[in-house]
Tab-separated table of C-alpha atoms and ligand atoms in Angstrom:
chain	number	residue	atom	x	y	z
T	1	MET	CA	54.751	-2.535	15.890
T	2	ARG	CA	52.157	-0.811	18.041
T	3	TYR	CA	49.604	1.540	16.502
T	4	ILE	CA	48.057	4.403	18.465
T	5	VAL	CA	44.763	5.274	16.783
T	6	VAL	CA	43.792	8.745	17.944
T	7	ASP	CA	40.819	11.051	17.486
T	8	LEU	CA	40.572	14.585	18.846
T	9	GLU	CA	37.579	16.797	19.469
T	10	ALA	CA	38.073	20.550	19.579
T	11	THR	CA	36.256	23.815	20.152
T	12	CYS	CA	34.298	24.890	17.083
T	13	TRP	CA	31.697	27.395	16.004
T	14	THR	CA	28.957	27.631	13.362
T	15	ALA	CA	30.408	30.715	11.742
T	16	PRO	CA	33.687	29.935	10.014
T	17	ARG	CA	36.512	31.047	12.286
T	18	ASN	CA	40.250	30.829	11.953
T	19	SER	CA	41.138	27.190	12.632
T	20	ASP	CA	43.999	28.480	14.809
T	21	MET	CA	41.306	29.295	17.404
T	22	MET	CA	40.378	25.632	17.777
T	23	GLU	CA	41.610	23.927	20.959
T	24	ILE	CA	41.509	20.253	21.914
T	25	ILE	CA	38.654	19.315	24.281
T	26	GLU	CA	38.951	15.521	24.094
T	27	ILE	CA	41.737	13.039	23.366
T	28	GLY	CA	40.462	9.568	22.517
T	29	ALA	CA	42.875	6.785	21.559
T	30	VAL	CA	43.079	3.021	21.132
T	31	CYS	CA	46.333	1.036	21.236
T	32	LEU	CA	46.629	-1.832	18.751
T	33	ILE	CA	49.390	-4.313	19.525
T	34	GLY	CA	49.847	-5.171	15.821
T	35	SER	CA	48.504	-3.967	12.468
T	36	ALA	CA	45.560	-6.409	12.705
T	37	GLY	CA	45.084	-5.771	16.417
T	38	PRO	CA	44.006	-6.677	18.959
T	39	ALA	CA	43.199	-3.490	20.866
T	40	VAL	CA	45.000	-3.692	24.188
T	41	GLY	CA	44.210	-0.362	25.824
T	42	GLU	CA	42.410	2.948	25.582
T	43	PHE	CA	43.036	6.563	26.562
T	44	ALA	CA	40.049	8.889	26.983
T	45	GLU	CA	40.286	12.289	28.629
T	46	PHE	CA	38.566	15.624	28.295
T	47	VAL	CA	40.657	18.797	28.144
T	48	ARG	CA	39.721	22.251	29.475
T	49	PRO	CA	40.417	24.746	26.673
T	50	ALA	CA	42.458	27.788	27.733
T	51	GLU	CA	41.632	30.521	25.216
T	52	SER	CA	37.929	29.821	24.574
T	53	PRO	CA	36.752	27.971	27.695
T	54	ILE	CA	33.043	28.523	26.939
T	55	LEU	CA	31.864	25.906	24.442
T	56	SER	CA	29.551	27.095	21.666
T	57	GLU	CA	26.074	25.569	21.411
T	58	PHE	CA	27.193	24.259	18.026
T	59	CYS	CA	30.186	22.475	19.575
T	60	ILE	CA	28.088	20.952	22.375
T	61	GLU	CA	25.548	19.702	19.847
T	62	LEU	CA	28.186	18.326	17.436
T	63	THR	CA	30.304	16.517	20.025
T	64	THR	CA	27.775	15.903	22.853
T	65	ILE	CA	30.567	17.161	25.149
T	66	THR	CA	28.988	19.440	27.759
T	67	GLN	CA	30.347	22.589	29.381
T	68	ASN	CA	30.630	20.764	32.700
T	69	MET	CA	32.745	17.973	31.184
T	70	THR	CA	35.421	20.450	30.071
T	71	ASP	CA	35.039	22.736	33.130
T	72	VAL	CA	36.106	19.916	35.452
T	73	ALA	CA	38.795	18.616	33.081
T	74	ASP	CA	42.513	19.333	33.347
T	75	PRO	CA	44.208	21.686	30.880
T	76	PHE	CA	46.225	20.447	27.891
T	77	THR	CA	49.461	21.066	29.833
T	78	LEU	CA	48.472	18.210	32.193
T	79	VAL	CA	46.464	15.920	29.903
T	80	PHE	CA	48.948	15.824	27.002
T	81	PRO	CA	51.883	14.582	29.141
T	82	ARG	CA	49.542	11.892	30.547
T	83	PHE	CA	48.706	10.852	26.982
T	84	VAL	CA	52.421	10.669	26.102
T	85	ASP	CA	53.050	8.631	29.292
T	86	TRP	CA	50.181	6.298	28.420
T	87	ILE	CA	51.715	5.667	24.963
T	88	GLY	CA	54.937	4.687	26.688
T	89	LYS	CA	58.474	4.173	25.452
T	90	GLU	CA	57.988	1.275	23.013
T	91	PRO	CA	57.967	2.203	19.295
T	92	PHE	CA	54.594	3.098	17.809
T	93	ARG	CA	52.958	4.717	14.817
T	94	LEU	CA	50.275	7.323	15.252
T	95	VAL	CA	47.165	6.678	13.144
T	96	SER	CA	44.225	8.992	12.537
T	97	TRP	CA	41.471	9.611	10.026
T	98	GLY	CA	42.936	12.471	7.962
T	99	GLY	CA	45.642	14.981	8.771
T	100	TYR	CA	43.605	17.092	11.180
T	101	ASP	CA	44.505	15.377	14.469
T	102	LEU	CA	48.279	15.711	14.050
T	103	THR	CA	47.897	19.354	12.971
T	104	GLN	CA	45.736	20.076	16.020
T	105	PHE	CA	48.288	18.427	18.359
T	106	LYS	CA	50.977	20.661	16.816
T	107	LYS	CA	48.872	23.803	17.317
T	108	ASP	CA	48.076	23.047	20.955
T	109	CYS	CA	51.712	22.151	21.678
T	110	VAL	CA	52.847	25.491	20.218
T	111	ARG	CA	50.086	27.336	22.150
T	112	HIS	CA	51.187	25.787	25.443
T	113	LYS	CA	54.911	25.721	24.641
T	114	ILE	CA	55.079	21.931	25.066
T	115	PRO	CA	57.363	19.985	22.720
T	116	LEU	CA	55.566	17.543	20.431
T	117	PRO	CA	57.433	14.209	20.626
T	118	ALA	CA	59.215	13.575	17.307
T	119	SER	CA	57.622	10.091	17.262
T	120	PHE	CA	54.228	11.718	16.561
T	121	GLU	CA	55.482	12.714	13.090
T	122	ASN	CA	55.613	9.021	12.160
T	123	HIS	CA	51.936	9.385	11.303
T	124	ILE	CA	49.644	7.253	9.161
T	125	ASN	CA	46.809	9.166	7.502
T	126	LEU	CA	44.288	6.301	7.402
T	127	LYS	CA	41.794	8.299	5.323
T	128	GLN	CA	44.430	8.633	2.591
T	129	GLU	CA	45.517	4.984	2.869
T	130	PHE	CA	41.903	3.772	2.793
T	131	SER	CA	41.181	5.679	-0.422
T	132	ARG	CA	44.446	4.439	-1.978
T	133	VAL	CA	43.822	0.765	-1.085
T	134	LYS	CA	40.132	0.862	-2.066
T	135	LYS	CA	40.719	3.102	-5.119
T	136	LEU	CA	38.016	5.494	-3.945
T	137	LYS	CA	37.906	9.249	-3.350
T	138	PRO	CA	38.774	10.292	0.229
T	139	MET	CA	35.670	10.091	2.428
T	140	GLY	CA	34.492	10.494	5.993
T	141	MET	CA	35.104	7.777	8.566
T	142	LYS	CA	31.371	6.997	8.747
T	143	ALA	CA	31.200	6.329	4.993
T	144	ALA	CA	34.288	4.106	5.189
T	145	LEU	CA	32.678	2.028	7.960
T	146	GLU	CA	29.605	1.563	5.757
T	147	ILE	CA	31.736	0.377	2.840
T	148	LEU	CA	33.406	-2.188	5.107
T	149	GLY	CA	30.054	-3.237	6.592
T	150	ILE	CA	31.158	-2.279	10.101
T	151	PRO	CA	28.379	-0.785	12.249
T	152	LEU	CA	29.241	2.610	13.765
T	153	SER	CA	29.487	2.121	17.496
T	154	GLY	CA	28.938	4.852	20.078
T	155	THR	CA	28.460	8.526	19.228
T	156	HIS	CA	30.079	10.007	16.105
T	157	HIS	CA	32.178	13.120	16.949
T	158	ARG	CA	33.083	11.820	20.407
T	159	GLY	CA	36.842	11.320	20.493
T	160	ILE	CA	36.924	7.895	22.128
T	161	ASP	CA	34.071	6.536	19.995
T	162	ASP	CA	35.640	7.907	16.792
T	163	ALA	CA	38.979	6.376	17.857
T	164	ARG	CA	37.334	2.962	18.453
T	165	ASN	CA	35.565	3.081	15.084
T	166	THR	CA	38.746	4.240	13.314
T	167	SER	CA	40.647	1.387	14.991
T	168	MET	CA	38.178	-1.094	13.439
T	169	ILE	CA	39.036	0.285	9.975
T	170	ALA	CA	42.743	0.364	10.887
T	171	GLN	CA	42.770	-3.370	11.665
T	172	ILE	CA	41.575	-4.075	8.112
T	173	ILE	CA	43.692	-1.515	6.230
T	174	LEU	CA	47.006	-1.469	8.147
T	175	PRO	CA	47.892	-5.127	7.346
T	176	LEU	CA	47.599	-4.234	3.632
T	177	LEU	CA	50.197	-1.438	3.819
T	178	LYS	CA	53.891	-1.846	3.085
T	179	PRO	CA	55.873	-1.858	6.348
Z	201	AMP	P1	35.629	14.770	14.265
Z	201	AMP	O1	36.804	13.927	14.676
Z	201	AMP	O2	35.082	14.484	12.918
Z	201	AMP	O3	34.588	14.642	15.339
Z	201	AMP	O4	36.102	16.268	14.220
Z	201	AMP	C1	37.058	16.814	15.084
Z	201	AMP	C2	36.734	18.256	15.354
Z	201	AMP	O5	36.627	18.965	14.113
Z	201	AMP	C3	35.399	18.512	16.069
Z	201	AMP	O6	35.516	18.395	17.482
Z	201	AMP	C4	35.136	19.947	15.660
Z	201	AMP	O7	35.931	20.848	16.383
Z	201	AMP	C5	35.615	19.959	14.210
Z	201	AMP	N1	34.506	19.634	13.302
Z	201	AMP	C6	34.143	18.424	12.856
Z	201	AMP	N2	33.065	18.500	12.055
Z	201	AMP	C7	32.741	19.814	11.994
Z	201	AMP	C8	31.722	20.564	11.329
Z	201	AMP	N3	30.819	19.975	10.545
Z	201	AMP	N4	31.702	21.915	11.524
Z	201	AMP	C9	32.620	22.528	12.287
Z	201	AMP	N5	33.603	21.887	12.950
Z	201	AMP	C10	33.676	20.549	12.795
Z	202	MG	MG1	36.111	12.871	16.342
């Protein structure tokens, strides 16, 4: 079985806003060829948000994604089909840290009237599985890396770096799960 470990970045603001306003600005993903790896490919693309194209200072600071990076990026309507193409036709399970990424895909697909492939629903919430296997309360991905003694690589809150780090945890936890 292949595992697509994905991490999304999205528009955000300091003041609490309706999460329905959030739009994907980066899709980062790593493809694992089996539950213990190895990683055989990566997808990393920025996305130009449609409804709130101006990034907040807070969002730029959190993600290190600049206004120019999203200004020159394609919209979700072009990037998402490329992501689906990159995944390909072979069976896979989508993996992410928590439930957020799948929810955000659903919201952006509804916003842009693009169907979400049914295969995306075959999702593994690695945050939940990690806490179940380790018998610990659910925690952030950074804390989980520390527990496993894996150094955080790259920049936290960048989609591709978060996806790479999550894939390191996945390769330890996925082999322990029932098929
Ligand atoms: P992450 O994968 O943890 O980088 O988070 C994904 C997205 O969730 C970010 O791109 C932000 O849109 C949002 N987010 C994460 N952390 C925060 C935070 N502390 N405050 C507001 N939004 C956040
Ligand atoms: Mg992230």
